[in-house]
Amino acid sequence: MSIVSIPASAQMAVPKAKTVSGEKLFGQQCGACHATKPGEIRVGPSLAGIIGRKAASQRGYGYSPALRKSGLTWTRDSMDKWLTDSGTTVRGTTMVYSQADAAKRRAIIDYLNTLPR
Ligand code: HEC
């Protein structure tokens, strides 16, 4: 076992100028398929109030059997896995997306967290 000590400088917050805007990322990477207005269906379902909701629970949207059977609830954790690679998180989902950059995923999830139901 080894103990790794993290220098204080590495723990400092990211400077403002480098912060990625979750809203902007959402617009670029999700907005073509997802609305933020409740009930509005595009290729995918609306993501209004998605954090805290059960997966595949929006009425009027034809989810894949895979997502319906996933048993997931959208927490920050499950959303982070989903956005890392939707196809390995839920095999058989019709959403194909992967984002390897944790900071970008976090920014997108922060933005999703602001969307009211
Ligand atoms: C090319 C279109 C497309 C893009 C781009 C896309 N999605 Fe999706 N998304 C879908 C589809 C289609 C589904 C339904 C999947 C299913 O039923 O298996 C979905 C489902 C979801 C769900 C589950 C919704 C629910 O009600 O359970 C979440 C959460 C989600 N997407 C988030 C995102 C986020 C965040 C992004 C951007 C980072 C994104 N998606 C990008 C098409 C897309």
Tab-separated table of C-alpha atoms and ligand atoms in Angstrom:
chain	number	residue	atom	x	y	z
A	1	MET	CA	0.000	0.000	0.000
A	2	SER	CA	1.251	3.458	-0.721
A	3	ILE	CA	0.080	6.745	0.641
A	4	VAL	CA	-0.181	9.470	-1.938
A	5	SER	CA	-0.107	12.999	-0.657
A	6	ILE	CA	-1.739	15.568	-2.847
A	7	PRO	CA	-0.029	18.960	-2.820
A	8	ALA	CA	-2.259	21.831	-1.739
A	9	SER	CA	-1.719	23.523	-5.101
A	10	ALA	CA	-3.434	20.600	-6.860
A	11	GLN	CA	-6.522	21.030	-4.707
A	12	MET	CA	-7.114	24.647	-5.638
A	13	ALA	CA	-10.290	25.545	-7.445
A	14	VAL	CA	-10.111	25.866	-11.204
A	15	PRO	CA	-9.731	29.539	-12.189
A	16	LYS	CA	-12.948	31.134	-13.421
A	17	ALA	CA	-11.766	31.637	-16.977
A	18	LYS	CA	-11.297	27.896	-17.396
A	19	THR	CA	-14.679	26.907	-16.002
A	20	VAL	CA	-16.798	25.198	-18.604
A	21	SER	CA	-20.352	26.398	-18.919
A	22	GLY	CA	-22.765	23.534	-18.431
A	23	GLU	CA	-25.500	25.433	-20.186
A	24	LYS	CA	-23.320	25.969	-23.231
A	25	LEU	CA	-22.195	22.332	-23.254
A	26	PHE	CA	-25.795	21.234	-22.927
A	27	GLY	CA	-26.700	23.380	-25.921
A	28	GLN	CA	-23.891	21.909	-27.987
A	29	GLN	CA	-24.078	18.288	-26.899
A	30	CYS	CA	-27.614	17.574	-25.741
A	31	GLY	CA	-29.883	20.321	-27.030
A	32	ALA	CA	-30.409	18.862	-30.500
A	33	CYS	CA	-32.063	15.815	-28.940
A	34	HIS	CA	-33.350	17.129	-25.595
A	35	ALA	CA	-35.533	20.080	-24.647
A	36	THR	CA	-35.462	21.604	-21.163
A	37	LYS	CA	-39.121	22.614	-21.295
A	38	PRO	CA	-41.294	20.065	-19.453
A	39	GLY	CA	-43.017	17.606	-21.774
A	40	GLU	CA	-41.327	18.770	-24.979
A	41	ILE	CA	-40.163	15.747	-26.947
A	42	ARG	CA	-37.376	15.892	-29.489
A	43	VAL	CA	-35.372	12.802	-30.479
A	44	GLY	CA	-35.144	12.206	-26.734
A	45	PRO	CA	-37.425	13.143	-23.838
A	46	SER	CA	-37.385	16.522	-22.066
A	47	LEU	CA	-34.777	16.747	-19.317
A	48	ALA	CA	-36.748	19.196	-17.160
A	49	GLY	CA	-36.362	18.154	-13.518
A	50	ILE	CA	-34.476	15.008	-14.510
A	51	ILE	CA	-32.219	14.823	-11.434
A	52	GLY	CA	-34.051	12.832	-8.781
A	53	ARG	CA	-36.484	11.240	-11.218
A	54	LYS	CA	-36.753	7.569	-12.105
A	55	ALA	CA	-35.365	6.687	-15.519
A	56	ALA	CA	-37.861	6.288	-18.335
A	57	SER	CA	-40.680	7.798	-16.291
A	58	GLN	CA	-41.823	10.614	-18.533
A	59	ARG	CA	-45.243	10.021	-20.005
A	60	GLY	CA	-45.637	10.318	-23.754
A	61	TYR	CA	-42.100	9.296	-24.659
A	62	GLY	CA	-41.355	5.915	-26.235
A	63	TYR	CA	-38.354	4.739	-24.263
A	64	SER	CA	-36.300	1.697	-25.228
A	65	PRO	CA	-37.117	-1.490	-23.294
A	66	ALA	CA	-33.516	-1.366	-22.020
A	67	LEU	CA	-33.958	2.001	-20.287
A	68	ARG	CA	-37.406	1.066	-18.999
A	69	LYS	CA	-35.960	-2.036	-17.365
A	70	SER	CA	-32.810	-0.321	-16.085
A	71	GLY	CA	-34.212	0.377	-12.620
A	72	LEU	CA	-32.124	3.567	-12.522
A	73	THR	CA	-32.936	6.749	-10.694
A	74	TRP	CA	-31.142	9.817	-11.977
A	75	THR	CA	-28.782	10.864	-9.227
A	76	ARG	CA	-25.559	12.777	-9.861
A	77	ASP	CA	-23.727	9.435	-9.725
A	78	SER	CA	-25.893	7.491	-12.138
A	79	MET	CA	-25.985	10.517	-14.468
A	80	ASP	CA	-22.197	10.696	-14.386
A	81	LYS	CA	-21.935	7.042	-15.431
A	82	TRP	CA	-24.583	7.515	-18.127
A	83	LEU	CA	-22.771	10.509	-19.620
A	84	THR	CA	-19.423	8.703	-19.454
A	85	ASP	CA	-20.876	6.083	-21.764
A	86	SER	CA	-24.619	5.636	-22.121
A	87	GLY	CA	-24.289	2.361	-24.028
A	88	THR	CA	-22.281	0.543	-21.376
A	89	THR	CA	-24.342	1.979	-18.514
A	90	VAL	CA	-27.577	0.743	-20.078
A	91	ARG	CA	-26.962	-1.884	-22.725
A	92	GLY	CA	-29.467	-1.526	-25.527
A	93	THR	CA	-30.364	2.132	-24.945
A	94	THR	CA	-31.080	4.153	-28.053
A	95	MET	CA	-29.021	7.103	-26.760
A	96	VAL	CA	-25.442	7.003	-27.967
A	97	TYR	CA	-23.236	9.400	-26.028
A	98	SER	CA	-19.904	9.353	-24.265
A	99	GLN	CA	-17.978	12.155	-22.592
A	100	ALA	CA	-14.570	11.240	-21.214
A	101	ASP	CA	-13.925	14.654	-19.601
A	102	ALA	CA	-15.112	14.535	-15.972
A	103	ALA	CA	-15.159	18.341	-15.661
A	104	LYS	CA	-17.487	18.611	-18.645
A	105	ARG	CA	-19.767	15.908	-17.257
A	106	ARG	CA	-19.850	17.706	-13.920
A	107	ALA	CA	-20.707	21.018	-15.594
A	108	ILE	CA	-23.532	19.401	-17.558
A	109	ILE	CA	-24.894	17.706	-14.417
A	110	ASP	CA	-24.718	20.997	-12.492
A	111	TYR	CA	-26.776	22.555	-15.251
A	112	LEU	CA	-29.292	19.678	-15.268
A	113	ASN	CA	-29.656	20.206	-11.531
A	114	THR	CA	-30.929	23.743	-12.151
A	115	LEU	CA	-33.769	22.638	-14.437
A	116	PRO	CA	-37.143	22.770	-12.698
A	117	ARG	CA	-39.753	20.109	-13.300
B	1	HEC	C1	-28.474	12.043	-30.755
B	1	HEC	C2	-29.498	12.322	-29.790
B	1	HEC	C3	-29.132	12.465	-28.334
B	1	HEC	C4	-28.136	13.240	-27.764
B	1	HEC	C5	-27.096	14.082	-28.477
B	1	HEC	C6	-28.286	13.114	-26.341
B	1	HEC	N1	-29.330	12.283	-26.034
B	1	HEC	FE1	-30.011	11.785	-24.176
B	1	HEC	N2	-31.392	10.565	-25.006
B	1	HEC	C7	-31.588	10.347	-26.354
B	1	HEC	C8	-32.566	9.302	-26.552
B	1	HEC	C9	-33.047	8.757	-27.888
B	1	HEC	C10	-32.969	8.895	-25.241
B	1	HEC	C11	-33.925	7.766	-24.890
B	1	HEC	C12	-33.059	6.546	-24.624
B	1	HEC	C13	-33.797	5.235	-24.436
B	1	HEC	O1	-35.038	5.219	-24.411
B	1	HEC	O2	-33.091	4.217	-24.323
B	1	HEC	C14	-32.221	9.717	-24.310
B	1	HEC	C15	-32.358	9.634	-22.933
B	1	HEC	C16	-31.693	10.425	-22.034
B	1	HEC	C17	-31.881	10.391	-20.607
B	1	HEC	C18	-32.881	9.545	-19.842
B	1	HEC	C19	-34.178	10.343	-19.691
B	1	HEC	C20	-35.234	9.693	-18.828
B	1	HEC	O3	-36.362	10.220	-18.815
B	1	HEC	O4	-34.946	8.691	-18.159
B	1	HEC	C21	-31.029	11.310	-20.067
B	1	HEC	C22	-30.868	11.634	-18.606
B	1	HEC	C23	-30.312	11.908	-21.156
B	1	HEC	N3	-30.730	11.354	-22.331
B	1	HEC	C24	-29.360	12.898	-21.006
B	1	HEC	C25	-28.623	13.445	-22.054
B	1	HEC	C26	-27.626	14.474	-21.882
B	1	HEC	C27	-27.307	15.166	-20.575
B	1	HEC	C28	-27.076	14.696	-23.120
B	1	HEC	C29	-25.941	15.621	-23.484
B	1	HEC	C30	-24.743	15.485	-22.718
B	1	HEC	C31	-27.757	13.815	-24.053
B	1	HEC	N4	-28.685	13.086	-23.378
B	1	HEC	C32	-27.485	13.763	-25.416
B	1	HEC	C33	-30.951	11.015	-27.383
B	1	HEC	C34	-29.871	11.864	-27.229
